[in-house]
PDB file of C-alpha atoms in Angstrom:
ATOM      1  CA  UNK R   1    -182.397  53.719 -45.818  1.00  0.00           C
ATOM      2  CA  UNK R   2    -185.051  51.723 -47.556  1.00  0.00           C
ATOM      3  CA  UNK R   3    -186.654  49.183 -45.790  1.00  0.00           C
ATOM      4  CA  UNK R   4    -189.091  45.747 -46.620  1.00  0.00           C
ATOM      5  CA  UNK R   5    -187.536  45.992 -50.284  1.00  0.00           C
ATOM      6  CA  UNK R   6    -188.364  42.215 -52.025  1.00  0.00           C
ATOM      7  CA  UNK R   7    -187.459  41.732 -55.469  1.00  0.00           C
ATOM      8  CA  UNK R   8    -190.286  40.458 -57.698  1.00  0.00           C
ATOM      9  CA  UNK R   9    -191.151  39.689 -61.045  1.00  0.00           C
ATOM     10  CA  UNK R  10    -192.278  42.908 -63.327  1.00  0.00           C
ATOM     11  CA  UNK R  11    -195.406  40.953 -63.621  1.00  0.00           C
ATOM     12  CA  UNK R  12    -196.291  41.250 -59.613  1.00  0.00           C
ATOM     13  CA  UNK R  13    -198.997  43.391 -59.512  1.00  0.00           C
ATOM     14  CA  UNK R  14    -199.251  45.504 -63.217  1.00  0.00           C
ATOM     15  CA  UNK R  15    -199.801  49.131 -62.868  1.00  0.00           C
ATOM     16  CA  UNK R  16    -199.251  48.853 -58.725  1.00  0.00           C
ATOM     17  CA  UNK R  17    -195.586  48.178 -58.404  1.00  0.00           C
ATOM     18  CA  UNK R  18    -192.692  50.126 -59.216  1.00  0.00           C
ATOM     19  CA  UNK R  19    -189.867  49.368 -61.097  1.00  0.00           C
ATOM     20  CA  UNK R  20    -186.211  50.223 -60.354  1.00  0.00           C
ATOM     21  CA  UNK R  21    -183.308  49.597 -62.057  1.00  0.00           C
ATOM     22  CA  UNK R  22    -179.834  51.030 -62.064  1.00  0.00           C
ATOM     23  CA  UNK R  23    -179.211  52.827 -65.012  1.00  0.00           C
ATOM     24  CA  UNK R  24    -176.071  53.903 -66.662  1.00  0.00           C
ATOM     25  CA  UNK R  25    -176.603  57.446 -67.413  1.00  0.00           C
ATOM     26  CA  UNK R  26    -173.236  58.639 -68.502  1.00  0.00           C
ATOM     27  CA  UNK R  27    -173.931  55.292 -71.401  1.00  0.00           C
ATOM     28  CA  UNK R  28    -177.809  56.679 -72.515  1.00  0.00           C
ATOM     29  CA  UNK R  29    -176.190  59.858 -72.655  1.00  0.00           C
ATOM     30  CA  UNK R  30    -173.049  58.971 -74.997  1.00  0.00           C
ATOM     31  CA  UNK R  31    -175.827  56.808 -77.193  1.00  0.00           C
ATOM     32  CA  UNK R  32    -177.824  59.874 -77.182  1.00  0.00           C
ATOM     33  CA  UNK R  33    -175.354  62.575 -78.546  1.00  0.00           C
ATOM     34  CA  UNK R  34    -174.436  60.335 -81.012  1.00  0.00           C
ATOM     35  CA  UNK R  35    -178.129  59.967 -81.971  1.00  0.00           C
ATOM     36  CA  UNK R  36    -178.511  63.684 -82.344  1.00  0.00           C
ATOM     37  CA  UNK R  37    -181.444  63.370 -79.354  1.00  0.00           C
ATOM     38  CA  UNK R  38    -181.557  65.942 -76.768  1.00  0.00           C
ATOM     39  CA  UNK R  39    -181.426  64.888 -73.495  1.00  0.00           C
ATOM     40  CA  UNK R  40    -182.705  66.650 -69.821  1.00  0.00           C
ATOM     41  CA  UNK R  41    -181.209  65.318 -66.927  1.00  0.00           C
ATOM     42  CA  UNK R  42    -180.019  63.116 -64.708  1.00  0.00           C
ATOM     43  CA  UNK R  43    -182.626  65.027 -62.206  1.00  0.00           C
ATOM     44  CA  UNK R  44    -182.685  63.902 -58.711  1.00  0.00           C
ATOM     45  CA  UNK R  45    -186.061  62.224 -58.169  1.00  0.00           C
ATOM     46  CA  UNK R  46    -186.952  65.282 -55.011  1.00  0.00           C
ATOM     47  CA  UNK R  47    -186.307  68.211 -57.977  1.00  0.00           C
ATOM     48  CA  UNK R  48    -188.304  66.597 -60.342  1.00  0.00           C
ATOM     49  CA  UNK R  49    -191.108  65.820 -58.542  1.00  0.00           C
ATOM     50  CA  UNK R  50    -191.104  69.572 -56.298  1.00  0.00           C
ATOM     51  CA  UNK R  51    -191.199  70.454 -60.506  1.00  0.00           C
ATOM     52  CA  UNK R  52    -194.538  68.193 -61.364  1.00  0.00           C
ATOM     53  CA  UNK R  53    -196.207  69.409 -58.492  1.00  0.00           C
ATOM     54  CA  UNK R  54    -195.800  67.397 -55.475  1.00  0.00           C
ATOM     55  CA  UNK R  55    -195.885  70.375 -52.865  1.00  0.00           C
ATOM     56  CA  UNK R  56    -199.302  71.134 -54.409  1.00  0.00           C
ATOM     57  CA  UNK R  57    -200.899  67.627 -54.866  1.00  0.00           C
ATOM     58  CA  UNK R  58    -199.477  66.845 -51.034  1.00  0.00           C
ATOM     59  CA  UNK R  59    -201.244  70.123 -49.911  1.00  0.00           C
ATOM     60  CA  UNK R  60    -204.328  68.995 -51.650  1.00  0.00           C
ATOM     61  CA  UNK R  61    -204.405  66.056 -50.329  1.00  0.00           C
ATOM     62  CA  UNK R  62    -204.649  66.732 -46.535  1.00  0.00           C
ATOM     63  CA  UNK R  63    -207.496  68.808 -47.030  1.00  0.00           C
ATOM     64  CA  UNK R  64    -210.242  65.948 -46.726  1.00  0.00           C
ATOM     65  CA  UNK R  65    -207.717  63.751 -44.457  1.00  0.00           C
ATOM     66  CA  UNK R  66    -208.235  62.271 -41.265  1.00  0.00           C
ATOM     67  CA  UNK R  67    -205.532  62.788 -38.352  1.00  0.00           C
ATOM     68  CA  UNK R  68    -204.848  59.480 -39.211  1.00  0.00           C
ATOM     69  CA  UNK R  69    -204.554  59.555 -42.825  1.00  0.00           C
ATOM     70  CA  UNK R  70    -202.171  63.080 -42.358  1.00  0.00           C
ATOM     71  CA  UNK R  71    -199.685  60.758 -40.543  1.00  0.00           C
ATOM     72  CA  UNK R  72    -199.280  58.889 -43.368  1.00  0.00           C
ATOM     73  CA  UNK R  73    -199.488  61.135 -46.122  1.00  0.00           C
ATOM     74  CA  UNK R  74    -196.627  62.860 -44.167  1.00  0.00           C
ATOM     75  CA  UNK R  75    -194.720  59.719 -43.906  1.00  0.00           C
ATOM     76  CA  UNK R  76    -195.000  58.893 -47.335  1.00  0.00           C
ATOM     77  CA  UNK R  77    -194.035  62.193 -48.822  1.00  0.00           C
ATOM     78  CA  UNK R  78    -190.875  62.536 -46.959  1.00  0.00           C
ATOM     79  CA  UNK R  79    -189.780  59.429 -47.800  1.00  0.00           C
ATOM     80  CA  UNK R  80    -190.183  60.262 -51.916  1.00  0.00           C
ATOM     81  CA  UNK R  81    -188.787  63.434 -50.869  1.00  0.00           C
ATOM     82  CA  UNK R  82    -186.179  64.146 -48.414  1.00  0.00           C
ATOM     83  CA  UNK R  83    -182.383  63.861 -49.207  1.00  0.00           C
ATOM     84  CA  UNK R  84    -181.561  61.277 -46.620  1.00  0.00           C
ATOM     85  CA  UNK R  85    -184.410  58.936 -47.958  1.00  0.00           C
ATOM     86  CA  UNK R  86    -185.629  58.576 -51.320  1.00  0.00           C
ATOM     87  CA  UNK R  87    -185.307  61.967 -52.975  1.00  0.00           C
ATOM     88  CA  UNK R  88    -181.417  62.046 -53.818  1.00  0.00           C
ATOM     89  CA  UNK R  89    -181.543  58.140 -54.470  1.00  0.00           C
ATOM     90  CA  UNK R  90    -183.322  57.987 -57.494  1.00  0.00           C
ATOM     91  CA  UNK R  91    -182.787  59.829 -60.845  1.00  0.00           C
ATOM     92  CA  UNK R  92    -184.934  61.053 -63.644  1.00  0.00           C
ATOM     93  CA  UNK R  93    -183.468  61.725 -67.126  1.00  0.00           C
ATOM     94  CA  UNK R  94    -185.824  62.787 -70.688  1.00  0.00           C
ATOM     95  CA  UNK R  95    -184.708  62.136 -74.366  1.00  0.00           C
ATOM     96  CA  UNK R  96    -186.768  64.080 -76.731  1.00  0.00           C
ATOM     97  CA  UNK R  97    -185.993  66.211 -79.503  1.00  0.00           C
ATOM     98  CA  UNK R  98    -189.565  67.826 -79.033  1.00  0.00           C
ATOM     99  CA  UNK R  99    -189.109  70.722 -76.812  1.00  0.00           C
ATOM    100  CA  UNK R 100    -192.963  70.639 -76.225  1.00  0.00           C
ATOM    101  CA  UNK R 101    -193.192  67.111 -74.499  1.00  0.00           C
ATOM    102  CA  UNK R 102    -190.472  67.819 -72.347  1.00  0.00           C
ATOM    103  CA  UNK R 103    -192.145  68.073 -68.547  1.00  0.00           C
ATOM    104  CA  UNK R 104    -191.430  71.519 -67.207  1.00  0.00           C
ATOM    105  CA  UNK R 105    -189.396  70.348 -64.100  1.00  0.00           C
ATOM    106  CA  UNK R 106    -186.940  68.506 -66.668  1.00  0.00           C
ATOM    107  CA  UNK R 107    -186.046  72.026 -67.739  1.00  0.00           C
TER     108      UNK R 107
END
């Protein structure tokens, strides 16, 4: 369950706000096949970030952390990560047809 969710504008905060929007994969997918543009994906947001290194940069992270700062760095990752939070709710998907930009946890 997500909690304290507001909706704002896209303009709230540039570069410090996320953006989520429900997106019709099956459709992206259809206009992509028809396009002739390979696709990678839908990837459940946990997969593809355990792929881009999370475990690591989490790791790294508590290294210089206060008790305090641990507590939240916990807090925060399981919520991105766990199943019954964040981590099954959100989905990544890549179109590219260059093999080489496609980010290794896509594959």
């Amino acid at each position: 369950m997500l909690k304290l969710i507001r909706k704002k504008s896209i303009f709230y905060n540039p570069g410090e706000t996320d953006l989520t929007a429900h997106v019709d994969y099956s459709r992206h997918i259809q206009i992509a096949k028809k396009k002739d543009v390979s696709y990678y994906g839908p990837l459940a947001q946990n997969y593809f970030l355990e792929g881009m290194g999370i475990h690591e940069r989490y790791e790294r992270l508590k290294e210089n952390a206060s008790d305090k700062q641990k507590e939240i760095l916990y807090r925060q990752f399981h919520r991105l990560m766990d199943n019954d939070k964040m981590g099954n709710l959100f989905k990544s998907i890549y179109f590219s047809n260059n093999k080489l930009t496609v980010p290794v946890s896509m594959i």
